[in-house]
């Protein structure tokens, strides 16, 4: 075994993070737990996933239970985790594995990548951690550690293949799952983006970046263009009996199939507003906006509400399109509003 690999595994055996989806070093975890945690961890921090993972597993203890759950319930349980395509694919994947693979995940990255929501990294992580298949899992933590160990100065994403090859040089035949998790933990605890704790690192003697004083500069990244800014408007229509009008977004596109406060497209319409309002009702505008940052753009959402709740007789006459529905205000927490809509609702339901 490579000397660096040996040091890494010995460090992992003593310092592995105790995470609810993990088995102790040397033991195999439940593939359902590995898959669920890896999907949740895409773009989300370990601290956030810790609690949400437990909630999910308590509610759907097996892959089959998740596959049999109504999709709306899974989307609502995912609310706040963001990147909602993950939740749709999670449910699709659970159904596919249950129905066509007898509830058994495939064991190789190649087969895993054929399933919804599983890309290169996730396939490598599931194959290595759940099935001890000799695969590397290159997430941002692993990329950072490898770039520093081998002093790779080419920027990301161009150097991805080089980093993968270096990681494969270190991959142990017998314990690829522990190796994948050791890399993740080293990156999360010791070889952090800023101020890496080289003095505590088991690999300091072998690390080229540390020797060359380059650790904090690596990995280099190609400069990204600034995110565009978009605007939109949300309309709060409250009914006199304490219900609010919501709708389910279209299946495809941003926040697909999630519940929202009726809104315009998020493209332009800067103030003053001269567009049509839902059902041509007259709204008043709230002073505060909601600001929210998505992966690809910043959103500024103007907020509008009726001066008074609609009398029930009048509300009944509104020609509601498919997907629109009245929802009790005191149960707003259970409907699964995405974070941007939760921010809007908190302002809109405030005092008049
Ligand atoms: S020695 Fe420093 S830079 Fe190198 S892997 Fe360890 S923590 Fe990272």
Coordinates of C-alpha atoms and ligand atoms in Angstrom, one line a residue:
X1 CA 0.0 0.0 0.0
X2 CA 1.2 3.5 -0.8
X3 CA 2.8 5.2 2.3
X4 CA 0.4 8.2 2.1
X5 CA -2.6 5.9 1.9
X6 CA -1.5 4.0 4.9
X7 CA -1.1 7.2 6.9
X8 CA -4.4 8.4 5.8
X9 CA -6.3 5.2 6.7
X10 CA -4.6 5.1 10.1
X11 CA -5.6 8.7 10.8
X12 CA -9.2 7.9 9.6
X13 CA -9.4 4.9 12.0
X14 CA -8.8 7.2 14.9
X15 CA -10.4 10.5 13.8
X16 CA -13.3 9.6 11.5
X17 CA -16.3 11.9 12.0
X18 CA -19.3 10.1 13.6
X19 CA -22.1 10.7 11.1
X20 CA -25.5 9.1 11.3
X21 CA -25.3 7.5 7.8
X22 CA -21.8 5.9 8.5
X23 CA -20.7 2.6 9.8
X24 CA -17.6 2.4 12.0
X25 CA -14.3 2.0 10.0
X26 CA -14.0 -1.5 8.5
X27 CA -17.7 -2.2 8.5
X28 CA -20.2 -1.8 5.6
X29 CA -23.1 0.7 6.0
X30 CA -26.6 0.4 4.7
X31 CA -26.6 1.3 0.9
X32 CA -29.9 3.2 1.3
X33 CA -28.3 5.4 4.0
X34 CA -25.2 6.0 1.9
X35 CA -27.2 6.9 -1.2
X36 CA -29.7 9.2 0.7
X37 CA -26.9 11.0 2.5
X38 CA -24.8 11.5 -0.6
X39 CA -27.8 13.0 -2.5
X40 CA -28.5 15.3 0.5
X41 CA -24.9 16.4 0.7
X42 CA -24.7 17.6 -2.9
X43 CA -24.5 21.4 -2.4
X44 CA -25.6 21.2 1.3
X45 CA -23.4 21.3 4.5
X46 CA -22.9 18.3 6.7
X47 CA -24.4 20.2 9.7
X48 CA -27.7 20.8 7.8
X49 CA -27.8 17.3 6.4
X50 CA -27.2 15.6 9.8
X51 CA -30.7 16.6 11.2
X52 CA -32.6 16.3 7.9
X53 CA -31.2 12.8 7.3
X54 CA -32.5 11.6 10.7
X55 CA -35.9 13.0 9.9
X56 CA -36.0 11.3 6.5
X57 CA -34.9 7.9 7.8
X58 CA -37.4 8.1 10.7
X59 CA -40.2 8.8 8.3
X60 CA -39.1 6.5 5.5
X61 CA -36.9 3.8 7.1
X62 CA -36.3 1.8 3.9
X63 CA -35.9 2.5 0.2
X64 CA -39.2 0.8 -0.4
X65 CA -41.0 3.0 2.1
X66 CA -39.6 6.1 0.3
X67 CA -40.5 4.7 -3.1
X68 CA -44.1 4.2 -1.9
X69 CA -44.5 7.7 -0.4
X70 CA -46.5 10.3 -2.4
X71 CA -44.1 12.6 -4.3
X72 CA -45.7 15.7 -2.8
X73 CA -44.8 14.5 0.7
X74 CA -41.1 13.9 -0.3
X75 CA -40.9 17.3 -1.9
X76 CA -42.4 18.9 1.2
X77 CA -40.0 17.1 3.5
X78 CA -37.1 18.3 1.3
X79 CA -38.2 22.0 1.6
X80 CA -35.4 24.3 2.8
X81 CA -32.6 21.9 1.5
X82 CA -32.6 23.7 -1.9
X83 CA -31.8 22.3 -5.4
X84 CA -35.2 20.7 -5.6
X85 CA -34.4 18.6 -8.7
X86 CA -32.5 16.4 -6.2
X87 CA -35.8 15.6 -4.4
X88 CA -37.6 14.8 -7.6
X89 CA -34.8 12.6 -8.7
X90 CA -34.5 11.0 -5.2
X91 CA -38.0 9.8 -5.4
X92 CA -37.7 8.7 -9.1
X93 CA -34.5 6.8 -8.2
X94 CA -36.2 5.1 -5.2
X95 CA -39.0 3.9 -7.4
X96 CA -36.7 2.7 -10.2
X97 CA -34.5 0.7 -7.9
X98 CA -37.5 -0.8 -6.1
X99 CA -39.4 -1.7 -9.2
X100 CA -36.7 -2.7 -11.7
X101 CA -33.8 -3.8 -9.5
X102 CA -35.7 -5.5 -6.7
X103 CA -34.7 -2.9 -4.2
X104 CA -30.9 -3.5 -4.7
X105 CA -28.6 -0.6 -5.8
X106 CA -26.1 -1.6 -8.5
X107 CA -22.5 -1.8 -7.1
X108 CA -20.4 -0.1 -9.9
X109 CA -20.2 3.6 -10.7
X110 CA -21.1 2.8 -14.4
X111 CA -24.4 1.2 -13.4
X112 CA -25.1 3.6 -10.6
X113 CA -24.8 6.6 -13.0
X114 CA -27.7 5.2 -15.1
X115 CA -30.0 6.1 -12.2
X116 CA -31.8 9.5 -11.8
X117 CA -29.8 12.1 -9.8
X118 CA -26.5 10.1 -9.6
X119 CA -23.5 11.8 -11.3
X120 CA -19.8 11.0 -11.3
X121 CA -19.0 11.9 -7.7
X122 CA -22.1 10.3 -6.1
X123 CA -21.6 7.1 -8.1
X124 CA -18.0 6.8 -7.0
X125 CA -19.0 7.5 -3.3
X126 CA -21.8 5.0 -3.2
X127 CA -19.8 2.3 -5.0
X128 CA -16.8 2.8 -2.7
X129 CA -18.6 3.4 0.6
X130 CA -21.6 1.1 0.3
X131 CA -20.0 -1.8 -1.7
X132 CA -16.2 -1.4 -1.3
X133 CA -15.9 -1.1 -5.0
X134 CA -12.5 0.3 -6.1
X135 CA -13.7 3.8 -7.1
X136 CA -12.6 7.3 -6.2
X137 CA -15.1 10.0 -5.1
X138 CA -13.9 13.4 -6.0
X139 CA -15.9 16.1 -4.2
X140 CA -14.5 19.5 -3.4
X141 CA -12.8 18.2 -0.2
X142 CA -11.1 15.4 -2.0
X143 CA -10.0 17.7 -4.8
X144 CA -8.5 20.2 -2.4
X145 CA -6.5 17.5 -0.5
X146 CA -5.2 15.9 -3.7
X147 CA -4.4 19.2 -5.3
X148 CA -2.3 20.1 -2.3
X149 CA -0.6 16.7 -1.7
X150 CA 0.6 16.7 -5.3
X151 CA 0.9 20.6 -5.7
X152 CA -1.3 20.7 -8.8
X153 CA -1.2 24.3 -9.9
X154 CA -3.4 24.0 -13.0
X155 CA -6.8 25.6 -12.2
X156 CA -10.1 23.8 -11.7
X157 CA -12.0 22.6 -13.6
X158 CA -9.3 21.9 -16.1
X159 CA -7.2 19.9 -13.6
X160 CA -10.1 17.5 -12.6
X161 CA -8.7 14.6 -14.6
X162 CA -5.2 15.1 -13.2
X163 CA -6.6 15.1 -9.6
X164 CA -8.6 11.9 -10.3
X165 CA -5.5 10.2 -11.6
X166 CA -3.5 11.1 -8.5
X167 CA -6.3 9.9 -6.3
X168 CA -6.4 6.6 -8.1
X169 CA -2.7 6.2 -7.5
X170 CA -3.5 6.3 -3.8
X171 CA -6.6 4.1 -3.9
X172 CA -6.2 1.0 -1.7
X173 CA -7.6 -2.3 -3.1
X174 CA -9.1 -3.5 0.1
X175 CA -10.6 -0.5 1.7
X176 CA -11.7 2.0 -1.0
X177 CA -14.7 3.0 1.2
X178 CA -12.6 4.1 4.1
X179 CA -10.2 5.8 1.7
X180 CA -13.0 7.9 0.2
X181 CA -14.3 8.9 3.6
X182 CA -10.7 9.6 4.9
X183 CA -10.2 12.0 2.1
X184 CA -13.5 13.7 2.8
X185 CA -12.8 14.0 6.5
X186 CA -9.2 15.2 6.0
X187 CA -10.6 17.9 3.8
X188 CA -13.3 18.9 6.2
X189 CA -11.3 18.8 9.4
X190 CA -7.6 19.4 8.7
X191 CA -7.0 20.4 5.1
X192 CA -9.6 23.2 5.1
X193 CA -10.0 25.8 2.4
X194 CA -8.4 28.5 4.6
X195 CA -5.8 28.0 7.3
X196 CA -5.1 24.3 6.7
X197 CA -3.8 22.7 9.9
X198 CA -0.7 21.2 8.4
X199 CA 1.0 20.8 11.7
X200 CA -1.8 18.3 12.7
X201 CA -1.9 16.6 9.3
X202 CA -0.8 13.0 9.0
X203 CA 0.5 13.7 5.5
X204 CA 2.6 16.8 6.2
X205 CA 5.9 15.0 5.5
X206 CA 4.7 14.0 2.0
X207 CA 2.7 17.0 1.0
X208 CA 4.3 19.0 -1.8
X209 CA 2.1 22.1 -1.4
X210 CA 2.9 22.4 2.3
X211 CA 6.7 22.0 1.5
X212 CA 6.5 24.7 -1.2
X213 CA 4.4 27.1 0.9
X214 CA 1.5 26.8 -1.6
X215 CA -1.1 25.1 0.6
X216 CA -3.5 28.0 0.9
X217 CA -3.2 28.9 -2.8
X218 CA -4.5 25.5 -4.0
X219 CA -6.6 24.4 -5.7
X220 CA -6.6 27.3 -8.1
X221 CA -9.9 28.1 -9.7
X222 CA -10.8 29.7 -13.0
X223 CA -12.5 33.1 -12.2
X224 CA -16.3 32.8 -12.6
X225 CA -18.3 35.6 -14.2
X226 CA -20.5 37.5 -11.8
X227 CA -24.0 36.2 -11.2
X228 CA -26.8 38.0 -13.1
X229 CA -29.5 39.8 -11.2
X230 CA -33.1 39.0 -11.8
X231 CA -36.4 40.4 -10.4
X232 CA -39.9 39.2 -10.0
X233 CA -43.1 39.8 -8.0
X234 CA -45.1 37.6 -5.6
X235 CA -48.8 38.1 -4.8
X236 CA -50.3 37.2 -1.4
X237 CA -54.0 36.5 -1.7
X238 CA -55.5 35.9 1.7
X239 CA -59.1 34.8 2.4
X240 CA -61.2 35.9 5.2
X241 CA -61.3 32.5 6.8
X242 CA -57.5 32.4 7.3
X243 CA -56.4 30.6 4.1
X244 CA -53.9 31.8 1.5
X245 CA -53.8 31.1 -2.2
X246 CA -50.8 29.0 -3.3
X247 CA -49.9 27.0 -6.4
X248 CA -47.7 24.2 -7.5
X249 CA -44.9 25.3 -10.0
X250 CA -44.6 23.6 -13.3
X251 CA -42.8 20.2 -13.4
X252 CA -39.8 21.5 -15.4
X253 CA -37.5 24.4 -14.6
X254 CA -36.5 26.2 -11.4
X255 CA -38.1 24.8 -8.2
X256 CA -40.0 22.4 -10.4
X257 CA -43.1 20.9 -8.8
X258 CA -42.6 22.9 -5.6
X259 CA -45.4 25.0 -3.9
X260 CA -45.1 28.8 -4.2
X261 CA -46.9 32.0 -3.6
X262 CA -48.2 33.0 -7.0
X263 CA -45.4 35.0 -8.8
X264 CA -44.5 36.5 -12.1
X265 CA -41.6 35.0 -14.1
X266 CA -38.2 35.9 -12.6
X267 CA -36.8 37.8 -15.4
X268 CA -37.4 41.5 -15.5
X269 CA -40.3 43.8 -14.6
X270 CA -38.4 46.3 -12.6
X271 CA -40.5 48.9 -10.8
X272 CA -42.8 50.7 -11.6
X273 CA -45.1 47.7 -12.3
X274 CA -47.6 47.9 -15.1
X275 CA -48.2 44.2 -15.7
X276 CA -51.3 42.2 -14.9
X277 CA -52.0 41.0 -11.4
X278 CA -53.6 37.6 -10.7
X279 CA -57.4 37.8 -11.3
X280 CA -56.9 41.5 -11.9
X281 CA -57.2 42.1 -8.1
X282 CA -55.8 45.4 -6.7
X283 CA -52.7 44.9 -4.5
X284 CA -50.7 47.1 -2.3
X285 CA -46.9 46.9 -2.4
X286 CA -44.8 46.1 0.7
X287 CA -41.7 48.2 1.2
X288 CA -39.3 45.4 1.9
X289 CA -38.1 43.0 -0.9
X290 CA -37.0 39.5 -0.6
X291 CA -33.4 38.9 -1.7
X292 CA -32.3 35.3 -2.4
X293 CA -29.3 33.9 -4.2
X294 CA -29.6 30.8 -6.4
X295 CA -26.7 28.9 -8.0
X296 CA -26.9 30.9 -11.2
X297 CA -28.5 34.3 -10.3
X298 CA -29.5 36.7 -7.5
X299 CA -33.2 37.3 -7.2
X300 CA -35.0 40.4 -5.9
X301 CA -38.6 39.7 -5.3
X302 CA -41.1 42.5 -4.9
X303 CA -44.0 41.7 -2.5
X304 CA -47.7 42.5 -3.0
X305 CA -50.7 41.7 -1.0
X306 CA -54.4 42.6 -0.9
X307 CA -55.2 45.5 1.4
X308 CA -57.8 43.3 3.2
X309 CA -58.4 39.5 3.1
X310 CA -60.9 38.5 0.4
X311 CA -64.5 37.8 1.6
X312 CA -65.2 34.0 1.1
X313 CA -68.0 34.6 -1.4
X314 CA -65.7 36.6 -3.6
X315 CA -62.9 34.2 -3.3
X316 CA -65.1 31.4 -4.4
X317 CA -65.7 33.2 -7.7
X318 CA -62.0 33.3 -8.6
X319 CA -61.4 31.0 -11.6
X320 CA -58.5 29.0 -10.1
X321 CA -56.3 27.4 -12.8
X322 CA -55.1 23.7 -12.2
X323 CA -52.5 23.5 -9.5
X324 CA -53.8 26.6 -7.5
X325 CA -55.3 25.9 -4.1
X326 CA -56.3 27.5 -0.8
X327 CA -54.1 26.5 2.1
X328 CA -54.7 27.2 5.9
X329 CA -52.3 29.9 7.1
X330 CA -51.8 28.1 10.4
X331 CA -50.5 25.0 8.4
X332 CA -48.1 27.0 6.2
X333 CA -45.1 25.2 7.7
X334 CA -46.3 21.8 6.5
X335 CA -46.8 22.6 2.8
X336 CA -43.1 22.6 1.9
X337 CA -42.4 26.1 0.7
X338 CA -38.9 26.6 -0.7
X339 CA -36.7 29.0 1.3
X340 CA -37.3 32.0 -1.0
X341 CA -41.0 31.6 -0.6
X342 CA -40.7 31.1 3.2
X343 CA -38.8 34.4 3.4
X344 CA -41.6 36.1 1.3
X345 CA -44.4 34.5 3.5
X346 CA -42.8 35.7 6.7
X347 CA -43.0 39.3 5.5
X348 CA -46.3 39.0 3.8
X349 CA -48.3 37.5 6.7
X350 CA -47.0 40.2 9.1
X351 CA -49.1 43.0 10.5
X352 CA -50.9 45.3 8.1
Ligands
LIG1 S1 0.0 19.0 4.9 FE1 -1.4 20.8 4.9 S2 -1.9 21.2 2.8 FE2 -0.9 19.2 2.8 S3 -2.7 17.8 2.9 FE3 -2.1 18.2 5.0 S4 -3.3 19.9 5.7 FE4 -3.4 19.8 3.5

